[in-house]
Every structure is written in C-alpha cells, then in structure tokens.
Amino acid sequence: MSSKRVFSGMRPTGKLHLGHLVGALDNWVHLQDTHQCVYSIVDWHALMGEYENSRNIRSYVYDMALDWLSCGIDPRKSIVFLQSDVPEHLELQMFLSCLTPLGWLERNPTYKEQLREITTRDLQTYAFLGYPVLQAADILLYKADAVPIGEDQLPHLELTREIARRFNSMYGVELFKDCASILTPTSRLLGLDNRKMSKSYGNTINLSDTAEEIAVKVRNMVTDPKRQRLKDPGHPDECNVFSYYKAFAPGKADAVRDWCVNANKGCTDCKKIMADEIIEYLRPVREARSKLAKDRAYLDEVLKDGALRARDVAVKTMAEVRKAVFS
Ligand code: TRP
Ligand code: SF4
C-alpha cells in the first residue's frame, strides 16, 4: 500500500442515496486498497447549515456510519471518525482563519451559489462564510496528499491550497503540502422525477430503502413522455429509466434499447425489471446494513477507535502549528 494519505468528508444531513454510492462511496471504497484513507463524518460542517435543526444531526451521524460500513468502508483499513470527536479541527480552523483574507471567502463561487439557491435556511452567518476554512483545517490536519471530491468542491480545495501556502510562507515553514483532488465523476444519475437527485426533492432511492420501497419508487418513475401508448416506440436516450439501467445493469442495456425502440415491452414491465435489478444491486448493502443496525455498540466502538487514531495524527500536527506560529 502506498503511504499517500487520502482525506475526505461528508456532511451528515440525511440518508445516503444511490447518487452518493455511484458518485462518491464506490470511489472511496476502492481508494482503501491503494491509500491510507481518513474518512470523516463532518458534523460541524452539517451544523453550519442546519443549526436550526441541530437535533437531527446525531441520528444522521449514525445513519451515515451505517451506510458507509455497509457499502464497504472498512475501519480496519481506514480511519473512520466523527469530526466533533477531534477538537483539533476547530483549533486549526482558528489559526487558519487569522490569515484567510475575507475576500477569498466572499469570492468563493460555491458560497455565492448556495446563498442564492438555498432560501429555506438563513446562511448569512459568520460560520457559513468560513465553511471552507474548516474544510481546509480538516484536510491539512492530516496533511492529506489527495482528496476525493465532486466537482462542486473544487473551489474549496483551491482555497485549501492557498491557505496552506499562505501559512507556510507567513511562518517560514514547509508544514503543509499541496493536496491534489481525485475527482469523483459527478454522478449523472438524476432523481426519480428527472430533476437533480436530492433529498430535498424527495426523489431518491436510499441505500436503506427496503425492497418494497424501491419497487414502489421505481414504479412511479417518469419515463419517455413521448411514449404514450404501448405501441408507440420509445426513446431510451431520453428516458431516465434507461440511464438507471446503464448504471446498475449495463449488461441489459442493449436488450432494453431493443424492446423500447421496437415497442416490444411497455414501460411498466420495463420498470418492474429495473426495480428488481436495483433491489439485487443493493442487496448486499441492505443485508450488511440491517445486521449492523442491530449493533449500536459496535458503531460506537468504530467511531471511538477512529477518533483515537485521528487524534494521534491531529495532535502532532497541532504541536507543529503552535510551534510555527508562536516560537
Ligand atoms: N464540503 C464537503 C461537501 O459538502 C464536505 C467536506 C467537509 C469535505 N470537509 C471536507 C470534503 C474535507 C473533503 C475534504 O461535500
Ligand atoms: Fe423508458 Fe423502458 Fe419505457 Fe423505454 S420502455 S421509455 S426505457 S421505461
């Protein structure tokens, strides 16, 4: 195994869905075989957006730990921990905040977009502006070489590099290194209603859904709107159901295209088959999840042990940071 370190985090703001699986988690699982991975459930980041609903965060943390482990994140291979169990994240954030110019944060495109688009929550806060500084602290605390993230997070990673360079040059040290991004292909999977897959639209298939729930959700999926009657030929490339086939049952895609354009099968049947594919695809996750869900003590143990291992690294970095700044 290479000694290169990977760090990534996810905000516990709800149950994980298929988009998280194909967009991120699958990649995280593979990285465990080639890198030393540190994966954090970043509850303080969740709090910055959800401070008005803070009581939900605890249960989302457990959901996330369950989802991660049942997808193959392996605490024997990786460090899996809860951000708020490692107070050094906040301490480093403080040091980094001091030297981060306001303009860098105000210009951040992700920040501006979220302020524009999220209207249900008041994000005009001091903490939310500083969101990327805490993210930089997450990454730099572990001196990560690489960070698997989605494209929307690239500006945050660029800020992390700029903050790291500014720290190094201001205090005349080579403490922090440049971290590379490992781009997880943005999941092109749309939600069940053809909009972006998102919990807030209620258009997701969750990793924790039962077979029955999946069957109902898929049955209600929107299909090719031009195909009104059974004998109308369909347009698979304009049908979301087809894109799910490509993602979860690529071996069937040719057959689906064929029955669709030749109107040999109706959408209801096509979706029934699709539902069975997804149910099968998620079976190992569902089975692992229901086993793990019964063992809360084990989850606690995993997070506790992860925090100890994370702190080992974090405490060392913080000693170096204090030395660089104060002596
Ligand atoms: N901002 C990231 C997101 O919303 C979550 C995150 C927090 C993160 N800290 C991180 C991702 C550090 C990578 C590295 O997806
Ligand atoms: Fe979509 Fe399948 Fe209907 Fe074709 S047959 S339009 S792929 S649901």
Short mmCIF file of C-alpha atoms and ligand atoms in Angstrom, two decimals:
data_model
loop_
_atom_site.label_atom_id
_atom_site.label_comp_id
_atom_site.label_asym_id
_atom_site.label_seq_id
_atom_site.Cartn_x
_atom_site.Cartn_y
_atom_site.Cartn_z
CA MET A 1 0.00 0.00 0.00
CA SER A 2 1.27 3.47 -0.78
CA SER A 3 1.80 5.70 2.21
CA LYS A 4 -0.05 8.52 0.46
CA ARG A 5 -2.86 9.77 2.56
CA VAL A 6 -6.37 10.48 1.40
CA PHE A 7 -8.84 12.57 3.37
CA SER A 8 -12.48 13.12 2.65
CA GLY A 9 -15.61 14.07 4.50
CA MET A 10 -19.36 14.02 4.12
CA ARG A 11 -21.95 16.09 5.93
CA PRO A 12 -24.48 14.06 7.89
CA THR A 13 -27.63 15.77 6.68
CA GLY A 14 -29.79 12.79 5.75
CA LYS A 15 -29.83 9.27 4.48
CA LEU A 16 -27.43 8.36 1.70
CA HIS A 17 -28.87 7.51 -1.70
CA LEU A 18 -27.82 5.92 -4.97
CA GLY A 19 -26.22 9.17 -6.11
CA HIS A 20 -23.82 9.09 -3.16
CA LEU A 21 -22.99 5.50 -3.93
CA VAL A 22 -22.07 5.92 -7.60
CA GLY A 23 -20.77 9.46 -7.17
CA ALA A 24 -18.52 9.02 -4.17
CA LEU A 25 -18.66 5.98 -1.94
CA ASP A 26 -17.70 3.44 -4.60
CA ASN A 27 -14.59 5.50 -5.22
CA TRP A 28 -13.80 5.84 -1.51
CA VAL A 29 -14.05 2.08 -1.11
CA HIS A 30 -11.55 1.45 -3.91
CA LEU A 31 -9.09 4.03 -2.58
CA GLN A 32 -8.78 1.99 0.60
CA ASP A 33 -6.67 -0.56 -1.28
CA THR A 34 -4.11 1.94 -2.56
CA HIS A 35 -4.01 4.71 0.06
CA GLN A 36 -4.12 5.34 3.73
CA CYS A 37 -7.63 6.75 3.93
CA VAL A 38 -9.12 9.03 6.54
CA TYR A 39 -12.89 9.47 6.24
CA SER A 40 -14.75 11.87 8.47
CA ILE A 41 -18.41 12.39 9.18
CA VAL A 42 -18.23 16.17 9.31
CA ASP A 43 -20.98 17.08 11.75
CA TRP A 44 -19.65 20.59 12.39
CA HIS A 45 -19.98 21.30 8.69
CA ALA A 46 -23.53 19.98 8.85
CA LEU A 47 -24.23 22.25 11.80
CA MET A 48 -23.14 25.32 9.84
CA GLY A 49 -26.09 24.81 7.52
CA GLU A 50 -28.50 23.03 9.83
CA TYR A 51 -28.02 24.86 13.11
CA GLU A 52 -31.75 25.40 13.34
CA ASN A 53 -32.39 21.65 13.06
CA SER A 54 -29.38 20.57 15.03
CA ARG A 55 -31.20 17.82 16.88
CA ASN A 56 -31.42 15.71 13.74
CA ILE A 57 -27.69 15.61 13.21
CA ARG A 58 -26.96 12.88 15.80
CA SER A 59 -29.21 10.35 14.12
CA TYR A 60 -27.85 11.25 10.68
CA VAL A 61 -24.36 10.58 12.01
CA TYR A 62 -25.37 7.01 12.85
CA ASP A 63 -27.17 6.60 9.54
CA MET A 64 -24.05 7.73 7.76
CA ALA A 65 -21.77 5.41 9.70
CA LEU A 66 -24.15 2.54 8.90
CA ASP A 67 -24.31 3.45 5.23
CA TRP A 68 -20.55 3.78 4.93
CA LEU A 69 -19.74 0.49 6.61
CA SER A 70 -22.40 -1.43 4.72
CA CYS A 71 -21.02 -0.10 1.42
CA GLY A 72 -17.56 -1.38 2.22
CA ILE A 73 -15.78 1.40 4.07
CA ASP A 74 -13.63 -0.75 6.31
CA PRO A 75 -12.50 0.59 9.67
CA ARG A 76 -9.65 -1.93 9.71
CA LYS A 77 -8.24 -0.36 6.58
CA SER A 78 -9.25 3.27 7.06
CA ILE A 79 -9.65 5.79 9.84
CA VAL A 80 -13.38 6.45 10.15
CA PHE A 81 -14.35 9.11 12.66
CA LEU A 82 -16.70 11.87 13.68
CA GLN A 83 -15.26 15.35 13.19
CA SER A 84 -16.53 16.70 16.50
CA ASP A 85 -14.67 13.94 18.37
CA VAL A 86 -11.42 15.61 17.31
CA PRO A 87 -11.37 19.18 18.68
CA GLU A 88 -8.08 19.89 16.88
CA HIS A 89 -10.16 20.58 13.76
CA LEU A 90 -11.51 23.70 15.42
CA GLU A 91 -8.18 24.75 16.78
CA LEU A 92 -6.56 24.58 13.37
CA GLN A 93 -9.52 26.39 11.87
CA MET A 94 -8.81 29.26 14.27
CA PHE A 95 -5.18 29.55 13.21
CA LEU A 96 -6.13 29.39 9.54
CA SER A 97 -8.97 31.93 9.94
CA CYS A 98 -6.47 34.52 11.14
CA LEU A 99 -4.62 34.54 7.84
CA THR A 100 -7.50 33.95 5.43
CA PRO A 101 -8.47 37.22 3.72
CA LEU A 102 -12.21 37.89 3.75
CA GLY A 103 -12.12 38.49 0.01
CA TRP A 104 -11.11 34.89 -0.68
CA LEU A 105 -14.20 33.67 1.14
CA GLU A 106 -16.58 36.24 -0.29
CA ARG A 107 -15.49 35.45 -3.83
CA ASN A 108 -15.94 31.68 -3.38
CA PRO A 109 -18.37 30.60 -6.14
CA THR A 110 -19.80 27.70 -4.11
CA TYR A 111 -20.65 30.10 -1.30
CA LYS A 112 -22.31 32.60 -3.60
CA GLU A 113 -24.32 29.89 -5.30
CA GLN A 114 -25.54 28.46 -2.01
CA LEU A 115 -26.59 31.84 -0.71
CA ARG A 116 -28.53 32.34 -3.93
CA GLU A 117 -30.14 28.93 -4.13
CA ILE A 118 -30.85 27.93 -0.56
CA THR A 119 -33.74 30.04 0.56
CA THR A 120 -35.21 27.82 3.25
CA ARG A 121 -32.38 28.44 5.70
CA ASP A 122 -30.59 31.58 6.78
CA LEU A 123 -26.99 31.09 5.73
CA GLN A 124 -25.93 34.70 6.17
CA THR A 125 -23.77 33.77 9.13
CA TYR A 126 -20.20 34.18 10.20
CA ALA A 127 -19.64 30.42 10.36
CA PHE A 128 -21.06 29.69 6.94
CA LEU A 129 -18.76 32.21 5.29
CA GLY A 130 -15.88 30.39 6.96
CA TYR A 131 -17.05 26.92 5.88
CA PRO A 132 -14.05 26.41 3.57
CA VAL A 133 -11.62 27.33 6.35
CA LEU A 134 -12.88 24.45 8.47
CA GLN A 135 -12.69 22.24 5.39
CA ALA A 136 -9.07 23.34 4.87
CA ALA A 137 -8.38 22.51 8.53
CA ASP A 138 -9.87 19.01 8.02
CA ILE A 139 -7.55 18.33 5.13
CA LEU A 140 -4.38 20.00 6.44
CA LEU A 141 -4.64 18.50 9.92
CA TYR A 142 -3.92 15.10 8.33
CA LYS A 143 -1.52 16.51 5.72
CA ALA A 144 -3.55 14.71 3.09
CA ASP A 145 -1.92 14.16 -0.30
CA ALA A 146 -5.21 13.82 -2.07
CA VAL A 147 -8.89 14.50 -1.56
CA PRO A 148 -11.64 12.63 -3.43
CA ILE A 149 -14.38 15.15 -4.08
CA GLY A 150 -17.06 16.17 -6.54
CA GLU A 151 -16.55 18.99 -8.99
CA ASP A 152 -18.61 21.40 -6.92
CA GLN A 153 -15.97 21.18 -4.20
CA LEU A 154 -13.01 22.19 -6.38
CA PRO A 155 -13.10 25.85 -5.29
CA HIS A 156 -12.83 24.69 -1.68
CA LEU A 157 -9.79 22.61 -2.47
CA GLU A 158 -8.18 25.53 -4.28
CA LEU A 159 -8.78 27.66 -1.19
CA THR A 160 -7.21 24.93 0.93
CA ARG A 161 -4.05 25.12 -1.19
CA GLU A 162 -3.96 28.90 -1.00
CA ILE A 163 -4.42 28.90 2.75
CA ALA A 164 -1.70 26.24 3.13
CA ARG A 165 0.75 28.25 1.05
CA ARG A 166 -0.02 31.41 2.93
CA PHE A 167 0.56 29.66 6.24
CA ASN A 168 3.87 28.21 5.08
CA SER A 169 5.17 31.47 3.70
CA MET A 170 3.96 33.62 6.58
CA TYR A 171 5.63 31.46 9.23
CA GLY A 172 8.59 30.33 7.13
CA VAL A 173 7.83 26.62 7.33
CA GLU A 174 7.10 23.75 4.95
CA LEU A 175 4.43 22.31 7.18
CA PHE A 176 1.53 21.92 4.81
CA LYS A 177 1.73 20.41 1.38
CA ASP A 178 -0.36 20.93 -1.72
CA CYS A 179 -3.18 18.44 -1.87
CA ALA A 180 -4.39 17.01 -5.15
CA SER A 181 -8.01 16.38 -6.00
CA ILE A 182 -9.24 12.97 -7.01
CA LEU A 183 -12.31 13.90 -8.97
CA THR A 184 -15.16 11.54 -8.41
CA PRO A 185 -17.10 11.58 -11.64
CA THR A 186 -20.16 13.65 -10.80
CA SER A 187 -22.99 11.27 -10.68
CA ARG A 188 -25.06 11.85 -13.77
CA LEU A 189 -27.82 9.90 -12.20
CA LEU A 190 -30.94 12.02 -11.98
CA GLY A 191 -33.62 11.67 -9.35
CA LEU A 192 -36.76 9.61 -9.89
CA ASP A 193 -38.58 12.68 -11.27
CA ASN A 194 -35.79 13.68 -13.69
CA ARG A 195 -34.61 16.54 -11.50
CA LYS A 196 -31.23 16.55 -9.75
CA MET A 197 -31.14 13.70 -7.24
CA SER A 198 -31.54 15.30 -3.86
CA LYS A 199 -33.08 14.54 -0.53
CA SER A 200 -34.84 17.90 -0.59
CA TYR A 201 -36.76 16.91 -3.75
CA GLY A 202 -37.76 13.56 -2.24
CA ASN A 203 -36.68 11.87 -5.48
CA THR A 204 -34.03 9.47 -4.22
CA ILE A 205 -33.62 5.77 -3.74
CA ASN A 206 -31.91 5.48 -0.39
CA LEU A 207 -29.36 2.84 0.50
CA SER A 208 -31.57 1.95 3.43
CA ASP A 209 -34.79 1.53 1.42
CA THR A 210 -36.49 -1.85 1.64
CA ALA A 211 -37.14 -3.92 -1.46
CA GLU A 212 -40.82 -2.89 -1.28
CA GLU A 213 -39.98 0.79 -1.07
CA ILE A 214 -37.67 0.50 -4.07
CA ALA A 215 -40.35 -1.31 -6.07
CA VAL A 216 -42.90 1.45 -5.41
CA LYS A 217 -40.47 4.24 -6.15
CA VAL A 218 -39.36 2.74 -9.45
CA ARG A 219 -42.96 2.03 -10.46
CA ASN A 220 -43.66 5.76 -10.17
CA MET A 221 -40.64 6.85 -12.17
CA VAL A 222 -41.15 9.25 -15.04
CA THR A 223 -40.43 7.61 -18.43
CA ASP A 224 -40.15 8.86 -22.01
CA PRO A 225 -43.00 11.39 -22.25
CA LYS A 226 -43.32 10.79 -26.00
CA ARG A 227 -44.31 7.22 -25.36
CA GLN A 228 -47.99 7.48 -24.53
CA ARG A 229 -49.29 4.15 -25.72
CA LEU A 230 -47.83 0.67 -25.56
CA LYS A 231 -47.34 0.53 -29.31
CA ASP A 232 -45.53 3.89 -29.51
CA PRO A 233 -41.80 3.38 -29.96
CA GLY A 234 -39.80 4.78 -27.03
CA HIS A 235 -36.63 6.90 -26.94
CA PRO A 236 -34.32 5.25 -24.43
CA ASP A 237 -31.79 8.08 -24.54
CA GLU A 238 -34.48 10.45 -23.33
CA CYS A 239 -35.68 8.13 -20.62
CA ASN A 240 -34.32 8.25 -17.10
CA VAL A 241 -35.15 4.59 -16.55
CA PHE A 242 -32.67 3.75 -19.27
CA SER A 243 -29.91 5.72 -17.56
CA TYR A 244 -30.53 3.68 -14.42
CA TYR A 245 -30.14 0.52 -16.48
CA LYS A 246 -26.80 1.82 -17.74
CA ALA A 247 -25.65 2.49 -14.19
CA PHE A 248 -26.92 -0.61 -12.43
CA ALA A 249 -27.46 -3.27 -15.07
CA PRO A 250 -25.22 -2.33 -18.02
CA GLY A 251 -25.42 -5.88 -19.34
CA LYS A 252 -29.13 -5.41 -20.01
CA ALA A 253 -28.86 -2.02 -21.74
CA ASP A 254 -28.83 -3.42 -25.31
CA ALA A 255 -31.88 -5.55 -24.67
CA VAL A 256 -33.73 -2.61 -23.12
CA ARG A 257 -32.91 -0.36 -26.05
CA ASP A 258 -34.23 -3.03 -28.34
CA TRP A 259 -37.55 -3.63 -26.58
CA CYS A 260 -38.00 0.11 -26.13
CA VAL A 261 -37.46 1.35 -29.71
CA ASN A 262 -39.43 -1.56 -31.11
CA ALA A 263 -42.23 -1.16 -28.59
CA ASN A 264 -41.92 -4.80 -27.59
CA LYS A 265 -42.35 -4.11 -23.95
CA GLY A 266 -44.29 -1.50 -22.05
CA CYS A 267 -42.80 0.95 -19.59
CA THR A 268 -44.50 -0.72 -16.65
CA ASP A 269 -42.76 -4.01 -17.37
CA CYS A 270 -39.53 -2.26 -18.16
CA LYS A 271 -39.63 -0.55 -14.78
CA LYS A 272 -40.52 -3.76 -12.97
CA ILE A 273 -37.38 -5.38 -14.32
CA MET A 274 -35.37 -2.29 -13.41
CA ALA A 275 -36.68 -2.35 -9.85
CA ASP A 276 -35.55 -5.96 -9.49
CA GLU A 277 -32.09 -5.01 -10.76
CA ILE A 278 -31.71 -2.23 -8.21
CA ILE A 279 -33.08 -4.40 -5.43
CA GLU A 280 -30.45 -7.00 -6.31
CA TYR A 281 -27.72 -4.40 -6.69
CA LEU A 282 -28.40 -3.05 -3.22
CA ARG A 283 -29.00 -6.43 -1.59
CA PRO A 284 -25.52 -6.79 -0.05
CA VAL A 285 -25.68 -3.21 1.24
CA ARG A 286 -29.16 -3.75 2.68
CA GLU A 287 -28.18 -7.02 4.34
CA ALA A 288 -25.00 -5.60 5.84
CA ARG A 289 -26.92 -2.55 6.96
CA SER A 290 -29.64 -4.44 8.78
CA LYS A 291 -27.04 -6.58 10.58
CA LEU A 292 -25.01 -3.54 11.63
CA ALA A 293 -28.08 -1.58 12.66
CA LYS A 294 -28.64 -4.05 15.48
CA ASP A 295 -25.21 -3.39 16.92
CA ARG A 296 -25.10 0.19 18.04
CA ALA A 297 -22.29 -0.64 20.46
CA TYR A 298 -20.11 -1.75 17.57
CA LEU A 299 -20.73 1.51 15.70
CA ASP A 300 -19.84 3.47 18.82
CA GLU A 301 -16.68 1.42 19.10
CA VAL A 302 -15.72 2.07 15.47
CA LEU A 303 -16.16 5.82 15.87
CA LYS A 304 -14.36 5.88 19.19
CA ASP A 305 -11.42 3.96 17.84
CA GLY A 306 -11.39 6.10 14.69
CA ALA A 307 -11.27 9.26 16.78
CA LEU A 308 -8.31 7.94 18.77
CA ARG A 309 -6.39 7.17 15.61
CA ALA A 310 -7.32 10.50 14.03
CA ARG A 311 -6.29 12.37 17.14
CA ASP A 312 -2.89 10.71 17.11
CA VAL A 313 -2.20 12.48 13.84
CA ALA A 314 -4.06 15.68 14.70
CA VAL A 315 -2.27 16.28 17.99
CA LYS A 316 1.12 16.03 16.28
CA THR A 317 0.16 18.47 13.56
CA MET A 318 -1.18 20.94 16.10
CA ALA A 319 2.08 20.85 18.06
CA GLU A 320 3.88 21.77 14.86
CA VAL A 321 1.39 24.51 14.10
CA ARG A 322 1.70 26.13 17.53
CA LYS A 323 5.47 25.96 17.28
CA ALA A 324 5.47 27.54 13.83
CA VAL A 325 3.21 30.36 14.91
CA PHE A 326 4.41 31.19 18.41
CA SER A 327 8.08 30.35 18.54
N1 TRP B 1 -17.74 20.36 1.91
C1 TRP B 1 -17.80 18.94 1.65
C2 TRP B 1 -19.16 18.66 0.97
O1 TRP B 1 -20.12 19.33 1.21
C3 TRP B 1 -17.68 18.13 2.89
C4 TRP B 1 -16.32 18.23 3.49
C5 TRP B 1 -16.01 18.81 4.68
C6 TRP B 1 -15.12 17.74 2.94
N2 TRP B 1 -14.68 18.71 4.91
C7 TRP B 1 -14.10 18.06 3.88
C8 TRP B 1 -14.80 17.08 1.74
C9 TRP B 1 -12.76 17.76 3.63
C10 TRP B 1 -13.46 16.76 1.51
C11 TRP B 1 -12.47 17.11 2.44
O2 TRP B 1 -19.25 17.71 0.23
FE1 SF4 B 2 -38.01 4.10 -20.67
FE2 SF4 B 2 -38.11 1.44 -20.56
FE3 SF4 B 2 -40.29 2.87 -21.22
FE4 SF4 B 2 -38.25 2.70 -22.89
S1 SF4 B 2 -39.53 1.02 -22.23
S2 SF4 B 2 -39.38 4.56 -22.37
S3 SF4 B 2 -36.50 2.66 -21.48
S4 SF4 B 2 -39.23 2.86 -19.28
#
